[in-house]
XYZ file of C-alpha atoms in Angstrom:
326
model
C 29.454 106.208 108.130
C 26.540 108.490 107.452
C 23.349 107.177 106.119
C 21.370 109.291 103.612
C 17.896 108.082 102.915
C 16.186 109.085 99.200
C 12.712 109.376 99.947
C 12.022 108.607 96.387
C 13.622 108.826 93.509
C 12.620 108.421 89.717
C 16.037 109.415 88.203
C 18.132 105.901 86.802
C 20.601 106.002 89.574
C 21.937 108.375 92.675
C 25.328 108.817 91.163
C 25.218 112.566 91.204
C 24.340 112.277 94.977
C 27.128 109.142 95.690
C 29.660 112.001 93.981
C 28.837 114.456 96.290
C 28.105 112.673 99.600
C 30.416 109.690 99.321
C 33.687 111.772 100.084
C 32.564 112.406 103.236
C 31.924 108.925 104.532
C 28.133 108.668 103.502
C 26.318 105.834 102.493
C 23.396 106.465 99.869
C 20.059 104.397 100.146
C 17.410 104.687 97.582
C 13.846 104.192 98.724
C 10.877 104.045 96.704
C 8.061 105.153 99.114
C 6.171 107.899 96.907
C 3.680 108.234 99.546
C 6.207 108.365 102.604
C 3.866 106.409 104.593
C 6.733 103.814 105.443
C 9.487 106.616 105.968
C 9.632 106.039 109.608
C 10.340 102.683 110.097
C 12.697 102.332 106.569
C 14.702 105.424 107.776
C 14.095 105.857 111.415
C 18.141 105.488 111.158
C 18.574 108.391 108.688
C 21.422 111.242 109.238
C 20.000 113.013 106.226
C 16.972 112.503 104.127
C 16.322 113.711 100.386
C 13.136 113.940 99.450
C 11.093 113.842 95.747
C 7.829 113.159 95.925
C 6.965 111.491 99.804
C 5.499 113.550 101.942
C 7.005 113.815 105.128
C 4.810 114.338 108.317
C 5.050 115.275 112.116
C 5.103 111.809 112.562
C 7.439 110.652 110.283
C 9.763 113.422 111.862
C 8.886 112.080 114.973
C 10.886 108.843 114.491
C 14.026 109.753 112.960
C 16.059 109.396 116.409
C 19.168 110.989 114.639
C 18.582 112.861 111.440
C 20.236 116.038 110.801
C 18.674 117.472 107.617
C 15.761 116.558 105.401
C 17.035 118.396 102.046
C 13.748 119.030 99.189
C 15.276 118.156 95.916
C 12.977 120.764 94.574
C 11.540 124.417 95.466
C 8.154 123.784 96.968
C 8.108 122.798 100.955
C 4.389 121.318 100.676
C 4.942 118.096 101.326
C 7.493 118.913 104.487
C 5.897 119.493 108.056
C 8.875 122.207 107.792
C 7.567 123.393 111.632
C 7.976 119.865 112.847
C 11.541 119.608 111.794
C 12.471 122.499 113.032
C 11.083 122.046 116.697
C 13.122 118.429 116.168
C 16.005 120.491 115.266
C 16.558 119.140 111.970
C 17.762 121.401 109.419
C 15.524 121.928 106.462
C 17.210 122.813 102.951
C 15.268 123.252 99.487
C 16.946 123.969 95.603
C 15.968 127.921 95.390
C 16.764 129.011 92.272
C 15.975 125.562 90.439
C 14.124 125.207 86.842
C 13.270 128.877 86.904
C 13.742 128.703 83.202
C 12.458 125.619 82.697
C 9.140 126.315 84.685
C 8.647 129.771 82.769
C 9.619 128.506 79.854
C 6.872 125.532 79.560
C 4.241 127.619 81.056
C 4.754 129.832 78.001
C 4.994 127.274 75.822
C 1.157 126.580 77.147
C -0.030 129.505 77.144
C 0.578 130.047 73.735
C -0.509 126.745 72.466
C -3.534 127.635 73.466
C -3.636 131.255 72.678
C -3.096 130.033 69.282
C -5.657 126.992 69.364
C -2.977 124.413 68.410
C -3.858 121.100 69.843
C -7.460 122.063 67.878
C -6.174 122.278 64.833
C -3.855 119.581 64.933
C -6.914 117.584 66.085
C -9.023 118.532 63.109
C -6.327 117.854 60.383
C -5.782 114.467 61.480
C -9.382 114.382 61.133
C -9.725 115.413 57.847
C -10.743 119.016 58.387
C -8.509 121.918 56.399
C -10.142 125.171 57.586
C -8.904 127.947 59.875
C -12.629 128.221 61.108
C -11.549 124.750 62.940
C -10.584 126.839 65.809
C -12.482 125.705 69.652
C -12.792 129.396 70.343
C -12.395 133.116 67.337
C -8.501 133.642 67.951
C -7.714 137.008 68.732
C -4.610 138.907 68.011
C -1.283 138.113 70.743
C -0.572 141.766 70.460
C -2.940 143.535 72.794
C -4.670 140.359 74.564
C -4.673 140.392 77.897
C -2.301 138.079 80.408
C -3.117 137.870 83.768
C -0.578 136.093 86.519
C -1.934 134.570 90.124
C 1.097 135.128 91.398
C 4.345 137.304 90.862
C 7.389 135.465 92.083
C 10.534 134.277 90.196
C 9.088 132.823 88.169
C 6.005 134.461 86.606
C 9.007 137.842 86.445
C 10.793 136.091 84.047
C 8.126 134.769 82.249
C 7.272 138.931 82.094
C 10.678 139.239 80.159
C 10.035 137.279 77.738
C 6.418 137.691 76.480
C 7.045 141.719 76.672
C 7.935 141.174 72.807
C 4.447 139.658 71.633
C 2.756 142.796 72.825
C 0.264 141.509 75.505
C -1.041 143.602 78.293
C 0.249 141.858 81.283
C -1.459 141.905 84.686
C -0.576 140.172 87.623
C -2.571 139.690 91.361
C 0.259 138.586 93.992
C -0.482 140.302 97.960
C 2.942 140.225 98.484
C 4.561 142.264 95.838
C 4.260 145.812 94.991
C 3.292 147.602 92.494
C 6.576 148.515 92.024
C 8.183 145.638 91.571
C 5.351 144.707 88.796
C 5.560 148.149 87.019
C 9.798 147.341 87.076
C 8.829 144.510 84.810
C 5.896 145.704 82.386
C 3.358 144.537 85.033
C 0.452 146.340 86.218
C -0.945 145.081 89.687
C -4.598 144.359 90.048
C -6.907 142.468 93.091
C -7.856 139.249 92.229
C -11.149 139.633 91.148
C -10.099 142.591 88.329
C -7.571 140.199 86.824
C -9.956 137.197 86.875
C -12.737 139.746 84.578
C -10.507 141.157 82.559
C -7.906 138.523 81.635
C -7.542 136.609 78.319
C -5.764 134.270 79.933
C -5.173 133.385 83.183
C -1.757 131.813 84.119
C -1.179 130.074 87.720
C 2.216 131.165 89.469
C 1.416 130.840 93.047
C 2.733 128.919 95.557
C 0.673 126.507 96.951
C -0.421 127.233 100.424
C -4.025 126.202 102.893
C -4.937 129.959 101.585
C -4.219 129.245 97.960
C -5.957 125.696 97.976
C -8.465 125.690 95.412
C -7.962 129.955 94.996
C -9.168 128.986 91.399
C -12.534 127.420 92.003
C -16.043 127.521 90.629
C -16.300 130.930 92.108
C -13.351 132.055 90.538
C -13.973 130.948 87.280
C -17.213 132.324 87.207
C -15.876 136.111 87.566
C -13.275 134.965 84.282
C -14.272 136.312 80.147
C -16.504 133.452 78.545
C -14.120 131.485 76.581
C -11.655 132.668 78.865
C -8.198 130.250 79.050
C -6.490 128.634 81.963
C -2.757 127.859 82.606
C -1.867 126.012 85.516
C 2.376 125.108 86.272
C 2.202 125.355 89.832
C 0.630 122.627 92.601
C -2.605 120.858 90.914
C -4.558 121.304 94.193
C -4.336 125.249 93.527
C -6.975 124.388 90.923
C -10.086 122.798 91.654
C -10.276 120.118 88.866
C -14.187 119.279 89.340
C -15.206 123.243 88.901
C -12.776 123.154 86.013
C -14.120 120.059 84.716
C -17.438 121.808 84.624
C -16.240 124.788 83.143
C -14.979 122.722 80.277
C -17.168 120.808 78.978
C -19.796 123.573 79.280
C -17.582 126.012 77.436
C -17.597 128.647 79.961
C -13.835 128.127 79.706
C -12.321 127.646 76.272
C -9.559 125.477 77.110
C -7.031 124.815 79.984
C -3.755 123.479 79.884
C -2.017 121.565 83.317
C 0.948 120.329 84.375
C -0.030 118.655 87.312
C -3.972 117.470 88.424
C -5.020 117.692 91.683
C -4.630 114.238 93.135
C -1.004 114.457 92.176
C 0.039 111.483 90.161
C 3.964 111.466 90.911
C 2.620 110.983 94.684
C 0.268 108.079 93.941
C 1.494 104.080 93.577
C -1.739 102.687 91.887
C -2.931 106.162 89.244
C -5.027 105.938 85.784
C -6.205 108.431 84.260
C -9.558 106.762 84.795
C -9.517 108.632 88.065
C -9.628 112.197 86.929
C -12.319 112.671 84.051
C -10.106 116.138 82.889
C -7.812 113.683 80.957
C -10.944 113.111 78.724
C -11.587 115.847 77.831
C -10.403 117.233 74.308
C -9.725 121.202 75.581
C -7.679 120.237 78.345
C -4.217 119.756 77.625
C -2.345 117.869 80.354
C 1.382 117.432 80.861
C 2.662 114.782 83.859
C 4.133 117.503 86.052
C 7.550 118.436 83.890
C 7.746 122.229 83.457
C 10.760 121.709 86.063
C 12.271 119.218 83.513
C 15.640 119.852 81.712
C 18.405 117.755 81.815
C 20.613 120.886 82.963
C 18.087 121.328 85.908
C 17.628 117.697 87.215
C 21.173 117.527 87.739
C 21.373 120.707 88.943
C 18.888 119.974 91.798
C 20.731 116.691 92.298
C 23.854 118.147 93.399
C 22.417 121.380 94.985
C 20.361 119.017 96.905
C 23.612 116.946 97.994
C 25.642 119.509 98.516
C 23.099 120.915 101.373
C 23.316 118.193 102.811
C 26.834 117.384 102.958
C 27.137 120.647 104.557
C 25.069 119.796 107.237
C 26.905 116.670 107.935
C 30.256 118.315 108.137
C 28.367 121.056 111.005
C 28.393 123.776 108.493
C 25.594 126.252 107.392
C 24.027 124.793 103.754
C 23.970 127.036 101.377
C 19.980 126.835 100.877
C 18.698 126.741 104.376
C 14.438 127.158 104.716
C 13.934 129.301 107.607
C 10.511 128.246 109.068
C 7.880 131.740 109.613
C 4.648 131.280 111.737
């Protein structure tokens, strides 16, 4: 019998994964180790681990004496030593093509809450106040504002298709796509520093990577429009929360809207929002890392995930292998 470790898990059950993997002879053990910093010794036994939220290091890797596959539940590779599998020889498998709707669809979602100066407003009429001038920042027109995207992947492309109808001048900043590509999708391509000046809003796509941590920092804010907006629905750590928290509550930034802070919640066993003093303030609107959520996707990723690694298991190629680049 195969054993298949979750990491982690905050769905009710692993019935979607017991569907797939059961078939095939495989036993199903759900951990609860968000941190992964008891992964060794509760799955140094482990044919196959899927993984949510632990991280998985070197050393982790290091001690599984038989595992075949680690498979991400998710798109991101982060929180996988990906190199150190590899060189182990395990295979490494990921969920490509998950929540790209969902993910595009909720960063619009904030981007246009705040474009519009909603959570404001609501704020003020449960306060008593009935004016339009209750706005945090004058409200300009969608049609000809100006959308910048860090980042031009999947994701942020179909977000492209579906703002083209407000009107909005869309720019993006991404190294590794061309011009091309962006003008293919009503984009224009601009360095980093153009987009950051020019920029209504600014709207987070990126992966996150040691060259992206913190790419939005004090510096960067700085070079962005007074009253300028923020958007972040990629990794928290992208964004340096202290700059931002400064930018805030000084005004040089109207209002920001997360899904995820940088110490990572999901990944923590003992969080308040004590620990972060964004979630006090009023213009920051913060949602607990669900952009990817839909109840199409998280079963989606469930069985993608599974179905990797049952591959594996019966010596065939998975469908969603991660190739690992230098």
């Amino acid at each position: 019998m195969y054993k298949v470790y979750v990491t982690d898990h905050d769905y009710p059950d692993l019935a979607i994964e017991e569907s797939v993997l059961a078939p095939i002879g495989a036993q199903v053990i759900g951990l609860q180790d968000r941190t992964g910093a008891h992964l060794a010794q509760a799955a140094r036994d482990a044919d196959a681990l899927m993984q949510q939220y632990a991280k998985i290091s070197a050393d982790t890797i290091g001690s599984l004496k038989q595992c075949k596959v680690i498979a991400r539940y998710g798109i991101g590779l982060d929180i996988l030593d990906v190199k150190a599998a590899h060189a182990a020889g395990i295979v490494v498998t990921n969920v490509p093509d998950y929540c790209l709707e969902e993910v595009a669809d909720h960063s619009i979602s904030m981007a246009l809450t705040l474009l519009r100066s909603i959570p404001t407003y609501a704020d003020a009429t449960r306060r008593g106040t009935w004016h339009w001038s209750a706005w945090n920042r004058p409200i300009r027109r969608l049609r000809g504002s100006v959308f910048g995207f860090v980042g031009f992947g999947r994701i942020a492309q179909n977000m492209a298709h579906k703002l083209k109808p407000f009107g909005l001048e869309l720019l993006a900043y991404d190294p590794y796509v061309s011009a091309g590509v962006m003008h293919s999708h009503g984009v224009r391509k601009v360095e980093f520093d153009e987009l950051l000046r020019h920029a209504d809003l600014v709207d987070v796509m990126c992966p996150y990577t040691p060259e992206t941590h913190h790419l939005i920092d004090e510096a960067a804010i700085e070079r962005m429009k007074p009253g300028a907006l923020l958007v972040n629905c990629a990794r928290g750590k992208i964004v340096d929360n202290a700059a931002l928290h400064r930018a805030l509550t000084s005004r040089r930034l109207a209002a920001a809207a997360l899904d995820d802070t940088e110490e990572e919640p999901a990944k923590q066993t003992d969080w308040s929002p004590n620990d972060n003093p964004l979630f006090s303030l009023d213009n920051c609107i913060i949602t607990p890392h669900v952009a990817y959520v839909s109840e199409d996707a998280l079963h989606e990723a469930r069985r993608v995930a599974a179905e990797n690694v049952r591959a594996v298991l019966l010596g065939q190629v998975p469908p969603n292998a991660v190739h690992y680049r230098n």
